[in-house]
Amino acid sequence: MPLIRREDAPKRAELDLDRENPFKEFREASWEEALDFAATGLRNLHDQLGPPGLAGFGSAKCSNEEAYLFQKLIRTGFGSNNVDHCTRLCHASSVVALLEMIGSGAVSNPVADVSDAELILIIGSNTTENHPVAATFIKNEVRAGKTLIVMDPRRTAIAGHATHFLHFKPDTDVALLNAIMHAVIEQDLVDRKFVAERTHGFQALESHLQPFTPEAVASVCGIDAAAIREVARLYASSRASIIFWGMGVSQHVHGTDNARALISLALMTGQIGRPGTGLHPLRGQNNVQGTSDVDLIPMVFPDYQRVDDPDVRARFEALWNQPLDPNPGLTVVEIMHAITEGTIKGMYIMGENPAMSDPNLNHARKALAGLDHLVVQDIFMTETAWYADVILPASAFTEKNGSFTNTDRRVQLGRQALDPPGQARQDLEIIQALANRLGLSWHYNHPREVFSEMRQAMRSIAGISWERLEEAGSVTYPCHDEDDPGQPVIFTEHFPTSSGKATFTPAPFTNADELPDEAYPWVLITGRQLEHWHTGVMTRRSEVLDLIEPIPVASLHPGELTRINVQPGDPIQLQSRRGEVTAFARADSGLQPGQVFLPFCYQEAAANLLTNEALDPYAKIPEFKFCAIRIAPGE
Ligand SMILES: Nc1nc2c(c(=O)[nH]1)N[C@H]1C(S)=C(S)[C@@H](COP(=O)(O)OP(=O)(O)OC[C@H]3O[C@@H](n4cnc5c(=O)[nH]c(N)nc54)[C@H](O)[C@@H]3O)O[C@H]1N2
Ligand SMILES: Nc1nc2c(c(=O)[nH]1)N[C@H]1C(S)=C(S)[C@@H](COP(=O)(O)OP(=O)(O)OC[C@H]3O[C@@H](n4cnc5c(=O)[nH]c(N)nc54)[C@H](O)[C@@H]3O)O[C@H]1N2
Ligand SMILES: [Mo]
């Protein structure tokens, strides 16, 4: 049943997230009542404050059609571009760097292309636990004799398969990658023909790289000069080298610079634009590629077309038949700040759990509690829903039809296999019912009608029809017309930039926003574990998964546990300048001294109470992978 906050429930600002039964603060309501209540609250705020008073978070778990309608509702119903989603916390920095340098934010080659590669490089990704299918492809190739280079401050399972493992210091990616590029130049392994024909700006990069000698960088990143030179030689001289990267690269205040350095490395060696080469930022959520393409992103309309470009805007105004806001909207963390500052007072959140996934939760939760009107649409009661005025029960992917786009740019059809439980409704239907109550006259009877509108707005999928998806099961974009087979490997002839060439952007080496000091001497690295998904909303409800990993764990090097006199299994308290949690110690010899690894799925020890909300200036991604903490034996 839909739920509405009881009139006699405690004030939201006083909400204690440890409360036993969040349901008791809500009463059941009919769909009619809940939808009217949800829409009236939003409409009233819109009347009072205008478009800047509202914002929405969409979901990378939902289908392309649901995400498309969600952003359309925000842009046409709320009247602003204040719409964002978890991509901001994920690969936003990778996408900014890719768009800037090569004109496209998606992967250049599919994962299965490792079969054509001679060398595979993985950096900042715990691939075995977080991308097990991709990891399997990679492990098979290594077994067949290929070279695998893994670079990570933590030795995870994939490093066990590596032919070369660089166990470097966290936060020093740019220094390391710049030194590798320096060593490529020094060993005369630059692909001069590719650089001359396909790129701009190499000279500036070359002079920028001069001081980054392997010797100068060795002590900065803890990798000796010989290893840096060897990796440079292997990567540049292999017949085909492909790079995979994850959150260890993207989630830093210098995440965009980290990605820029990786892209430069691929360009200068000509390791892109052929089978088995290229750049593959591993996408995380099942549909984060698709929901980014249809643009649950505040600065762009579908297909990454800038909202502040008058020609683009005119096209969308014609398609959607109304004037649109010319100003880019706010991003996830900026929206939380705007709530605290009193600008934003109402939100619609579909399929995200920012009360667990945003950085510096004491701040984010205070913001959510301070909203005048919060509508949450989810498949479970979440920590975010506890702050809601109204909760709309939605459907999981098995309970609806829709298209999803995977990390390989492959658009696939999900077909309904089950009915939504109880009174839950499909997301598409809920979004449309709200839109209608906000004065938009929408009449989509089936996801295929939404998809056909998306094709008009997005050249990348113009050649993909719903019928084709039904027949083929999947089609890879770019796919410009119906005869186009789809293009798994791109950039073969030119880059989709105005000049057709890629541009080098030199990356300066800078540090994390908050470095360890005497008071907070440890580095906190947050991330994931195999058994749980993100904020635990779904997986902690799975009996089997929760049996395997039932309690919050903080991992440290075994020598460090001895040094601080803590046994594995003992509680330890972790404290940052922003908050504290207690978790159970685990020994992990893959970590380096001075580091603590904490997954962010445990509500009772929420890692994001500790993390720093400092942002990368280009992508506005927060620094989830590095902050300073202190630890003590816990109770
Ligand atoms: N089981 C499971 N699978 C998942 C998810 C899940 O929650 N659970 N989430 C999905 C999502 S949305 C995503 S985005 C992906 C994420 O998948 P990954 O990118 O693998 O995610 P993380 O565990 O956050 O961190 C990756 C690595 O970054 C390293 N790292 C830390 N600091 C640095 C640094 O300074 N430099 C470098 N180079 N590396 C560093 C860590 O040691 C870690 O090995 O996983 C997806 N798959
Ligand atoms: N400390 C720290 N924080 C992080 C990260 C980190 O590495 N460290 N990583 C960041 C990254 S990369 C990501 S992607 C984010 C993820 O952050 P979130 O997206 O907030 O996390 P999830 O737990 O995946 O939340 C998804 C929600 O969608 C709901 N849901 C699932 N399917 C459906 C559906 O079909 N319809 C609807 N309406 N709801 C549905 C689930 O119940 C769940 O509540 O976290 C970020 N936060
Ligand atoms: Mo992610």
JSON list of C-alpha atoms and ligand atoms in Angstrom, two decimals, residues 61-62 86 89-90 247 251 285 350-354 357 377-380 382 394-397 400 427 526-528 533-535 537-538 600 608 611 624-625, ligand 2:
[
{"chain": "A", "resi": 61, "resn": "LYS", "atom": "CA", "xyz": [18.03, 0.66, -11.42]},
{"chain": "A", "resi": 62, "resn": "CYS", "atom": "CA", "xyz": [15.03, 1.66, -13.52]},
{"chain": "A", "resi": 86, "resn": "CYS", "atom": "CA", "xyz": [23.85, 8.08, -8.78]},
{"chain": "A", "resi": 89, "resn": "LEU", "atom": "CA", "xyz": [28.60, 9.57, -7.29]},
{"chain": "A", "resi": 90, "resn": "CYS", "atom": "CA", "xyz": [30.01, 7.01, -9.69]},
{"chain": "A", "resi": 247, "resn": "MET", "atom": "CA", "xyz": [35.68, 3.84, -8.56]},
{"chain": "A", "resi": 251, "resn": "GLN", "atom": "CA", "xyz": [35.75, 9.00, -6.73]},
{"chain": "A", "resi": 285, "resn": "GLN", "atom": "CA", "xyz": [24.32, -0.05, -11.63]},
{"chain": "A", "resi": 350, "resn": "MET", "atom": "CA", "xyz": [12.71, 7.43, -7.26]},
{"chain": "A", "resi": 351, "resn": "GLY", "atom": "CA", "xyz": [14.90, 4.38, -6.59]},
{"chain": "A", "resi": 352, "resn": "GLU", "atom": "CA", "xyz": [17.81, 5.99, -4.78]},
{"chain": "A", "resi": 353, "resn": "ASN", "atom": "CA", "xyz": [18.81, 5.92, -1.16]},
{"chain": "A", "resi": 354, "resn": "PRO", "atom": "CA", "xyz": [20.76, 9.13, -0.52]},
{"chain": "A", "resi": 357, "resn": "SER", "atom": "CA", "xyz": [24.73, 6.68, -0.34]},
{"chain": "A", "resi": 377, "resn": "GLN", "atom": "CA", "xyz": [9.11, 5.85, -4.82]},
{"chain": "A", "resi": 378, "resn": "ASP", "atom": "CA", "xyz": [10.91, 2.58, -4.07]},
{"chain": "A", "resi": 379, "resn": "ILE", "atom": "CA", "xyz": [10.46, -1.17, -3.91]},
{"chain": "A", "resi": 380, "resn": "PHE", "atom": "CA", "xyz": [11.39, -1.29, -0.19]},
{"chain": "A", "resi": 382, "resn": "THR", "atom": "CA", "xyz": [14.60, 2.67, 2.80]},
{"chain": "A", "resi": 394, "resn": "ALA", "atom": "CA", "xyz": [6.94, 0.53, -7.06]},
{"chain": "A", "resi": 395, "resn": "SER", "atom": "CA", "xyz": [7.98, -2.50, -9.07]},
{"chain": "A", "resi": 396, "resn": "ALA", "atom": "CA", "xyz": [11.29, -4.30, -9.52]},
{"chain": "A", "resi": 397, "resn": "PHE", "atom": "CA", "xyz": [12.73, -4.99, -12.99]},
{"chain": "A", "resi": 400, "resn": "LYS", "atom": "CA", "xyz": [7.76, -4.67, -15.82]},
{"chain": "A", "resi": 427, "resn": "ASP", "atom": "CA", "xyz": [7.21, 2.97, -12.05]},
{"chain": "A", "resi": 526, "resn": "THR", "atom": "CA", "xyz": [35.15, 2.99, 1.29]},
{"chain": "A", "resi": 527, "resn": "GLY", "atom": "CA", "xyz": [33.64, 0.66, -1.29]},
{"chain": "A", "resi": 528, "resn": "ARG", "atom": "CA", "xyz": [31.83, -2.61, -1.71]},
{"chain": "A", "resi": 533, "resn": "TRP", "atom": "CA", "xyz": [24.68, -4.15, -3.08]},
{"chain": "A", "resi": 534, "resn": "HIS", "atom": "CA", "xyz": [25.38, -0.52, -2.20]},
{"chain": "A", "resi": 535, "resn": "THR", "atom": "CA", "xyz": [23.24, 0.63, 0.68]},
{"chain": "A", "resi": 537, "resn": "VAL", "atom": "CA", "xyz": [18.40, -2.11, 0.94]},
{"chain": "A", "resi": 538, "resn": "MET", "atom": "CA", "xyz": [18.00, -5.12, -1.31]},
{"chain": "A", "resi": 600, "resn": "PHE", "atom": "CA", "xyz": [28.96, 1.30, 2.77]},
{"chain": "A", "resi": 608, "resn": "ASN", "atom": "CA", "xyz": [29.11, 7.76, 4.76]},
{"chain": "A", "resi": 611, "resn": "THR", "atom": "CA", "xyz": [33.20, 10.43, 4.32]},
{"chain": "A", "resi": 624, "resn": "PHE", "atom": "CA", "xyz": [34.36, 8.63, -1.34]},
{"chain": "A", "resi": 625, "resn": "LYS", "atom": "CA", "xyz": [37.75, 6.96, -1.66]},
{"chain": "B", "resi": 2, "resn": "LIG", "atom": "N1", "xyz": [31.02, 5.69, 0.84]},
{"chain": "B", "resi": 2, "resn": "LIG", "atom": "C1", "xyz": [30.67, 5.42, -0.41]},
{"chain": "B", "resi": 2, "resn": "LIG", "atom": "N2", "xyz": [29.49, 5.87, -0.89]},
{"chain": "B", "resi": 2, "resn": "LIG", "atom": "C2", "xyz": [29.14, 5.61, -2.17]},
{"chain": "B", "resi": 2, "resn": "LIG", "atom": "C3", "xyz": [30.00, 4.89, -3.04]},
{"chain": "B", "resi": 2, "resn": "LIG", "atom": "C4", "xyz": [31.25, 4.42, -2.51]},
{"chain": "B", "resi": 2, "resn": "LIG", "atom": "O1", "xyz": [32.05, 3.77, -3.21]},
{"chain": "B", "resi": 2, "resn": "LIG", "atom": "N3", "xyz": [31.54, 4.72, -1.21]},
{"chain": "B", "resi": 2, "resn": "LIG", "atom": "N4", "xyz": [29.61, 4.65, -4.33]},
{"chain": "B", "resi": 2, "resn": "LIG", "atom": "C5", "xyz": [28.63, 5.52, -4.96]},
{"chain": "B", "resi": 2, "resn": "LIG", "atom": "C6", "xyz": [28.09, 4.86, -6.18]},
{"chain": "B", "resi": 2, "resn": "LIG", "atom": "S1", "xyz": [29.23, 4.43, -7.40]},
{"chain": "B", "resi": 2, "resn": "LIG", "atom": "C7", "xyz": [26.78, 4.63, -6.38]},
{"chain": "B", "resi": 2, "resn": "LIG", "atom": "S2", "xyz": [26.27, 4.03, -7.90]},
{"chain": "B", "resi": 2, "resn": "LIG", "atom": "C8", "xyz": [25.80, 5.01, -5.34]},
{"chain": "B", "resi": 2, "resn": "LIG", "atom": "C9", "xyz": [24.57, 4.11, -5.26]},
{"chain": "B", "resi": 2, "resn": "LIG", "atom": "O2", "xyz": [23.62, 4.75, -4.45]},
{"chain": "B", "resi": 2, "resn": "LIG", "atom": "P1", "xyz": [22.08, 4.42, -4.49]},
{"chain": "B", "resi": 2, "resn": "LIG", "atom": "O3", "xyz": [21.61, 4.33, -5.89]},
{"chain": "B", "resi": 2, "resn": "LIG", "atom": "O4", "xyz": [21.41, 5.39, -3.60]},
{"chain": "B", "resi": 2, "resn": "LIG", "atom": "O5", "xyz": [22.08, 2.96, -3.83]},
{"chain": "B", "resi": 2, "resn": "LIG", "atom": "P2", "xyz": [21.19, 1.67, -3.96]},
{"chain": "B", "resi": 2, "resn": "LIG", "atom": "O6", "xyz": [21.30, 0.94, -2.66]},
{"chain": "B", "resi": 2, "resn": "LIG", "atom": "O7", "xyz": [21.58, 0.92, -5.18]},
{"chain": "B", "resi": 2, "resn": "LIG", "atom": "O8", "xyz": [19.75, 2.26, -4.11]},
{"chain": "B", "resi": 2, "resn": "LIG", "atom": "C10", "xyz": [18.89, 1.90, -5.12]},
{"chain": "B", "resi": 2, "resn": "LIG", "atom": "C11", "xyz": [17.45, 1.97, -4.62]},
{"chain": "B", "resi": 2, "resn": "LIG", "atom": "O9", "xyz": [16.59, 1.63, -5.71]},
{"chain": "B", "resi": 2, "resn": "LIG", "atom": "C12", "xyz": [15.56, 0.74, -5.26]},
{"chain": "B", "resi": 2, "resn": "LIG", "atom": "N5", "xyz": [15.10, 0.02, -6.45]},
{"chain": "B", "resi": 2, "resn": "LIG", "atom": "C13", "xyz": [15.62, -1.07, -7.04]},
{"chain": "B", "resi": 2, "resn": "LIG", "atom": "N6", "xyz": [14.95, -1.37, -8.17]},
{"chain": "B", "resi": 2, "resn": "LIG", "atom": "C14", "xyz": [13.97, -0.44, -8.32]},
{"chain": "B", "resi": 2, "resn": "LIG", "atom": "C15", "xyz": [12.94, -0.20, -9.30]},
{"chain": "B", "resi": 2, "resn": "LIG", "atom": "O10", "xyz": [12.82, -0.91, -10.31]},
{"chain": "B", "resi": 2, "resn": "LIG", "atom": "N7", "xyz": [12.12, 0.87, -9.09]},
{"chain": "B", "resi": 2, "resn": "LIG", "atom": "C16", "xyz": [12.25, 1.69, -8.00]},
{"chain": "B", "resi": 2, "resn": "LIG", "atom": "N8", "xyz": [11.42, 2.72, -7.88]},
{"chain": "B", "resi": 2, "resn": "LIG", "atom": "N9", "xyz": [13.21, 1.49, -7.07]},
{"chain": "B", "resi": 2, "resn": "LIG", "atom": "C17", "xyz": [14.05, 0.45, -7.23]},
{"chain": "B", "resi": 2, "resn": "LIG", "atom": "C18", "xyz": [16.24, -0.07, -4.18]},
{"chain": "B", "resi": 2, "resn": "LIG", "atom": "O11", "xyz": [15.28, -0.62, -3.30]},
{"chain": "B", "resi": 2, "resn": "LIG", "atom": "C19", "xyz": [17.15, 0.97, -3.51]},
{"chain": "B", "resi": 2, "resn": "LIG", "atom": "O12", "xyz": [16.47, 1.64, -2.48]},
{"chain": "B", "resi": 2, "resn": "LIG", "atom": "O13", "xyz": [26.43, 5.04, -4.06]},
{"chain": "B", "resi": 2, "resn": "LIG", "atom": "C20", "xyz": [27.49, 5.95, -4.02]},
{"chain": "B", "resi": 2, "resn": "LIG", "atom": "N10", "xyz": [27.93, 6.09, -2.63]}
]
